[in-house]
Short mmCIF file of N, CA, C and O in Angstrom, two decimals:
data_model
loop_
_atom_site.label_atom_id
_atom_site.label_comp_id
_atom_site.label_asym_id
_atom_site.label_seq_id
_atom_site.Cartn_x
_atom_site.Cartn_y
_atom_site.Cartn_z
N MET A 1 210.28 65.87 152.55
CA MET A 1 209.05 66.53 152.95
C MET A 1 209.08 66.78 154.46
O MET A 1 209.63 66.00 155.21
N ILE A 2 208.45 67.88 154.85
CA ILE A 2 208.30 68.19 156.26
C ILE A 2 206.80 68.33 156.56
O ILE A 2 206.00 68.60 155.66
N THR A 3 206.44 68.14 157.80
CA THR A 3 205.06 68.35 158.22
C THR A 3 205.01 69.61 159.06
O THR A 3 205.79 69.79 160.00
N ILE A 4 204.09 70.50 158.67
CA ILE A 4 203.82 71.71 159.44
C ILE A 4 202.35 71.67 159.83
O ILE A 4 201.60 70.82 159.34
N TYR A 5 201.95 72.57 160.69
CA TYR A 5 200.55 72.61 161.13
C TYR A 5 200.00 74.00 160.83
O TYR A 5 200.49 75.00 161.38
N VAL A 6 199.04 74.06 159.92
CA VAL A 6 198.44 75.31 159.51
C VAL A 6 197.05 75.40 160.10
O VAL A 6 196.19 74.57 159.78
N ASN A 7 196.84 76.38 160.97
CA ASN A 7 195.56 76.52 161.67
C ASN A 7 195.14 75.17 162.26
O ASN A 7 194.00 74.74 162.12
N ASP A 8 196.09 74.49 162.88
CA ASP A 8 195.92 73.21 163.59
C ASP A 8 195.76 71.99 162.69
O ASP A 8 195.54 70.89 163.19
N SER A 9 195.87 72.15 161.37
CA SER A 9 195.76 71.00 160.46
C SER A 9 197.14 70.67 159.89
O SER A 9 197.85 71.56 159.42
N PRO A 10 197.52 69.37 159.91
CA PRO A 10 198.83 69.01 159.36
C PRO A 10 198.87 69.20 157.85
O PRO A 10 197.87 69.01 157.16
N LEU A 11 200.03 69.60 157.37
CA LEU A 11 200.25 69.79 155.94
C LEU A 11 201.68 69.41 155.62
O LEU A 11 202.60 69.81 156.34
N LYS A 12 201.87 68.65 154.56
CA LYS A 12 203.21 68.29 154.11
C LYS A 12 203.68 69.32 153.08
O LYS A 12 202.95 69.68 152.17
N MET A 13 204.90 69.79 153.28
CA MET A 13 205.53 70.75 152.35
C MET A 13 206.92 70.23 152.03
O MET A 13 207.51 69.48 152.81
N ARG A 14 207.43 70.67 150.90
CA ARG A 14 208.80 70.26 150.57
C ARG A 14 209.78 71.02 151.46
O ARG A 14 209.49 72.11 151.94
N GLU A 15 210.91 70.41 151.68
CA GLU A 15 211.94 71.07 152.49
C GLU A 15 212.36 72.36 151.80
O GLU A 15 212.27 72.49 150.58
N ASN A 16 212.84 73.31 152.57
CA ASN A 16 213.28 74.62 152.09
C ASN A 16 212.15 75.46 151.53
O ASN A 16 212.38 76.37 150.74
N SER A 17 210.90 75.17 151.94
CA SER A 17 209.77 76.01 151.55
C SER A 17 209.75 77.25 152.44
O SER A 17 210.14 77.19 153.60
N ASN A 18 209.27 78.34 151.87
CA ASN A 18 209.14 79.57 152.65
C ASN A 18 207.67 79.92 152.83
O ASN A 18 206.79 79.20 152.35
N VAL A 19 207.40 81.01 153.51
CA VAL A 19 206.02 81.40 153.80
C VAL A 19 205.25 81.67 152.51
O VAL A 19 204.10 81.26 152.37
N LEU A 20 205.89 82.31 151.54
CA LEU A 20 205.21 82.59 150.27
C LEU A 20 204.87 81.29 149.55
O LEU A 20 203.78 81.18 148.97
N ASP A 21 205.76 80.30 149.59
CA ASP A 21 205.46 78.98 149.01
C ASP A 21 204.21 78.39 149.66
O ASP A 21 203.36 77.81 148.98
N LEU A 22 204.11 78.53 150.97
CA LEU A 22 202.96 78.00 151.69
C LEU A 22 201.67 78.68 151.25
O LEU A 22 200.67 78.01 150.95
N LEU A 23 201.68 80.00 151.17
CA LEU A 23 200.48 80.72 150.75
C LEU A 23 200.08 80.34 149.33
O LEU A 23 198.90 80.17 149.03
N ASN A 24 201.07 80.15 148.47
CA ASN A 24 200.77 79.72 147.09
C ASN A 24 200.19 78.31 147.09
O ASN A 24 199.24 78.03 146.34
N GLU A 25 200.73 77.42 147.90
CA GLU A 25 200.23 76.05 148.00
C GLU A 25 198.78 76.03 148.46
O GLU A 25 197.97 75.24 147.97
N LEU A 26 198.45 76.93 149.37
CA LEU A 26 197.09 77.00 149.90
C LEU A 26 196.16 77.84 149.02
O LEU A 26 194.98 77.99 149.33
N LYS A 27 196.72 78.40 147.94
CA LYS A 27 195.97 79.30 147.05
C LYS A 27 195.37 80.47 147.84
O LYS A 27 194.23 80.89 147.61
N SER A 28 196.15 80.94 148.78
CA SER A 28 195.74 82.05 149.64
C SER A 28 196.15 83.37 149.00
O SER A 28 197.23 83.47 148.41
N PRO A 29 195.32 84.40 149.15
CA PRO A 29 195.76 85.72 148.69
C PRO A 29 196.94 86.19 149.54
O PRO A 29 197.15 85.69 150.65
N THR A 30 197.70 87.11 149.00
CA THR A 30 198.83 87.65 149.76
C THR A 30 198.53 89.04 150.29
O THR A 30 199.31 89.57 151.07
N GLN A 31 197.42 89.62 149.89
CA GLN A 31 197.01 90.92 150.40
C GLN A 31 196.00 90.71 151.53
O GLN A 31 195.13 89.84 151.44
N GLY A 32 196.10 91.47 152.59
CA GLY A 32 195.16 91.37 153.69
C GLY A 32 195.30 90.11 154.50
O GLY A 32 194.35 89.63 155.11
N VAL A 33 196.51 89.55 154.51
CA VAL A 33 196.79 88.30 155.22
C VAL A 33 197.89 88.53 156.24
O VAL A 33 198.87 89.23 155.95
N ALA A 34 197.74 87.94 157.41
CA ALA A 34 198.79 87.96 158.43
C ALA A 34 199.20 86.52 158.71
O ALA A 34 198.36 85.61 158.72
N VAL A 35 200.49 86.31 158.90
CA VAL A 35 201.03 84.97 159.15
C VAL A 35 201.85 85.01 160.44
O VAL A 35 202.72 85.87 160.60
N ALA A 36 201.55 84.07 161.33
CA ALA A 36 202.35 83.91 162.55
C ALA A 36 202.87 82.48 162.58
O ALA A 36 202.15 81.54 162.27
N ILE A 37 204.13 82.34 162.93
CA ILE A 37 204.76 81.03 163.05
C ILE A 37 205.24 80.88 164.48
O ILE A 37 206.02 81.71 164.97
N ASP A 38 204.74 79.84 165.14
CA ASP A 38 205.09 79.59 166.54
C ASP A 38 204.91 80.86 167.39
O ASP A 38 205.79 81.27 168.14
N ASP A 39 203.74 81.50 167.22
CA ASP A 39 203.33 82.67 168.00
C ASP A 39 204.12 83.95 167.70
O ASP A 39 204.07 84.90 168.48
N THR A 40 204.85 83.98 166.58
CA THR A 40 205.57 85.18 166.19
C THR A 40 205.12 85.61 164.80
O THR A 40 205.19 84.82 163.85
N VAL A 41 204.65 86.84 164.69
CA VAL A 41 204.21 87.35 163.39
C VAL A 41 205.41 87.48 162.45
O VAL A 41 206.46 87.99 162.84
N VAL A 42 205.22 87.01 161.22
CA VAL A 42 206.25 87.13 160.20
C VAL A 42 205.82 88.26 159.25
O VAL A 42 204.79 88.14 158.59
N PRO A 43 206.58 89.36 159.20
CA PRO A 43 206.19 90.46 158.31
C PRO A 43 206.22 90.01 156.85
O PRO A 43 207.06 89.19 156.46
N ASN A 44 205.30 90.55 156.05
CA ASN A 44 205.23 90.11 154.66
C ASN A 44 206.51 90.41 153.90
O ASN A 44 206.81 89.75 152.90
N SER A 45 207.30 91.34 154.36
CA SER A 45 208.59 91.61 153.70
C SER A 45 209.58 90.46 153.88
O SER A 45 210.58 90.39 153.17
N SER A 46 209.30 89.54 154.81
CA SER A 46 210.18 88.39 155.06
C SER A 46 209.63 87.07 154.54
O SER A 46 210.25 86.03 154.73
N TRP A 47 208.47 87.09 153.92
CA TRP A 47 207.83 85.84 153.50
C TRP A 47 208.70 85.02 152.54
O TRP A 47 208.69 83.81 152.60
N GLU A 48 209.44 85.68 151.66
CA GLU A 48 210.26 84.94 150.69
C GLU A 48 211.52 84.35 151.31
O GLU A 48 212.09 83.41 150.77
N THR A 49 211.94 84.87 152.44
CA THR A 49 213.19 84.40 153.04
C THR A 49 212.99 83.59 154.31
O THR A 49 213.92 82.92 154.76
N HIS A 50 211.79 83.63 154.89
CA HIS A 50 211.53 82.91 156.14
C HIS A 50 211.19 81.45 155.81
O HIS A 50 210.12 81.15 155.30
N LEU A 51 212.12 80.56 156.09
CA LEU A 51 211.93 79.14 155.79
C LEU A 51 211.08 78.45 156.85
O LEU A 51 211.16 78.77 158.04
N LEU A 52 210.29 77.50 156.39
CA LEU A 52 209.46 76.70 157.28
C LEU A 52 210.29 75.56 157.85
O LEU A 52 211.15 75.01 157.16
N ASN A 53 210.01 75.19 159.09
CA ASN A 53 210.72 74.09 159.76
C ASN A 53 209.72 73.02 160.16
O ASN A 53 208.54 73.31 160.36
N PRO A 54 210.18 71.78 160.27
CA PRO A 54 209.28 70.71 160.70
C PRO A 54 208.56 71.08 161.99
O PRO A 54 209.15 71.66 162.90
N ASN A 55 207.28 70.75 162.04
CA ASN A 55 206.43 70.95 163.21
C ASN A 55 206.12 72.41 163.53
O ASN A 55 205.57 72.69 164.60
N ASN A 56 206.44 73.34 162.62
CA ASN A 56 206.01 74.73 162.84
C ASN A 56 204.51 74.77 163.00
O ASN A 56 203.78 74.05 162.32
N LYS A 57 204.06 75.61 163.90
CA LYS A 57 202.62 75.85 164.08
C LYS A 57 202.33 77.22 163.47
O LYS A 57 202.82 78.24 163.97
N ILE A 58 201.58 77.21 162.38
CA ILE A 58 201.37 78.42 161.59
C ILE A 58 199.91 78.84 161.68
O ILE A 58 199.00 78.02 161.51
N LEU A 59 199.71 80.11 161.94
CA LEU A 59 198.37 80.68 161.98
C LEU A 59 198.29 81.69 160.83
O LEU A 59 199.12 82.59 160.72
N ILE A 60 197.29 81.50 159.97
CA ILE A 60 197.06 82.42 158.86
C ILE A 60 195.71 83.07 159.10
O ILE A 60 194.70 82.39 159.27
N ILE A 61 195.72 84.40 159.12
CA ILE A 61 194.50 85.16 159.34
C ILE A 61 194.28 86.05 158.13
O ILE A 61 195.20 86.78 157.72
N GLN A 62 193.07 86.00 157.58
CA GLN A 62 192.74 86.84 156.44
C GLN A 62 191.73 87.90 156.89
O GLN A 62 190.73 87.58 157.55
N ALA A 63 192.01 89.14 156.54
CA ALA A 63 191.10 90.24 156.88
C ALA A 63 189.79 90.05 156.13
O ALA A 63 189.76 89.59 155.00
N ALA A 64 188.70 90.39 156.80
CA ALA A 64 187.38 90.29 156.18
C ALA A 64 186.73 91.66 156.20
O ALA A 64 186.88 92.43 157.15
N GLN A 65 186.01 91.95 155.12
CA GLN A 65 185.27 93.21 155.07
C GLN A 65 183.89 92.99 155.64
O GLN A 65 183.33 91.90 155.57
N GLY A 66 183.37 94.01 156.20
CA GLY A 66 182.02 93.90 156.75
C GLY A 66 181.62 95.22 157.35
O GLY A 66 182.36 96.19 157.35
N GLY A 67 180.46 95.22 157.89
CA GLY A 67 180.04 96.48 158.47
C GLY A 67 178.77 96.36 159.24
O GLY A 67 178.23 95.42 159.62
#
């Protein structure tokens, strides 16, 4: 297991987890979501191949509708 930080909260994930695994673990939608790891945006086309590393600082932002 590794520890990552999602929106400043620690989370344990299994080794070799990717961004899509993280979103599934969090039950997060995959549409209208942006993910940055250590201040670098990860394009959704790379979510399945971008592996998480111990102590990554991950920011997940979900678009909101309003007016």
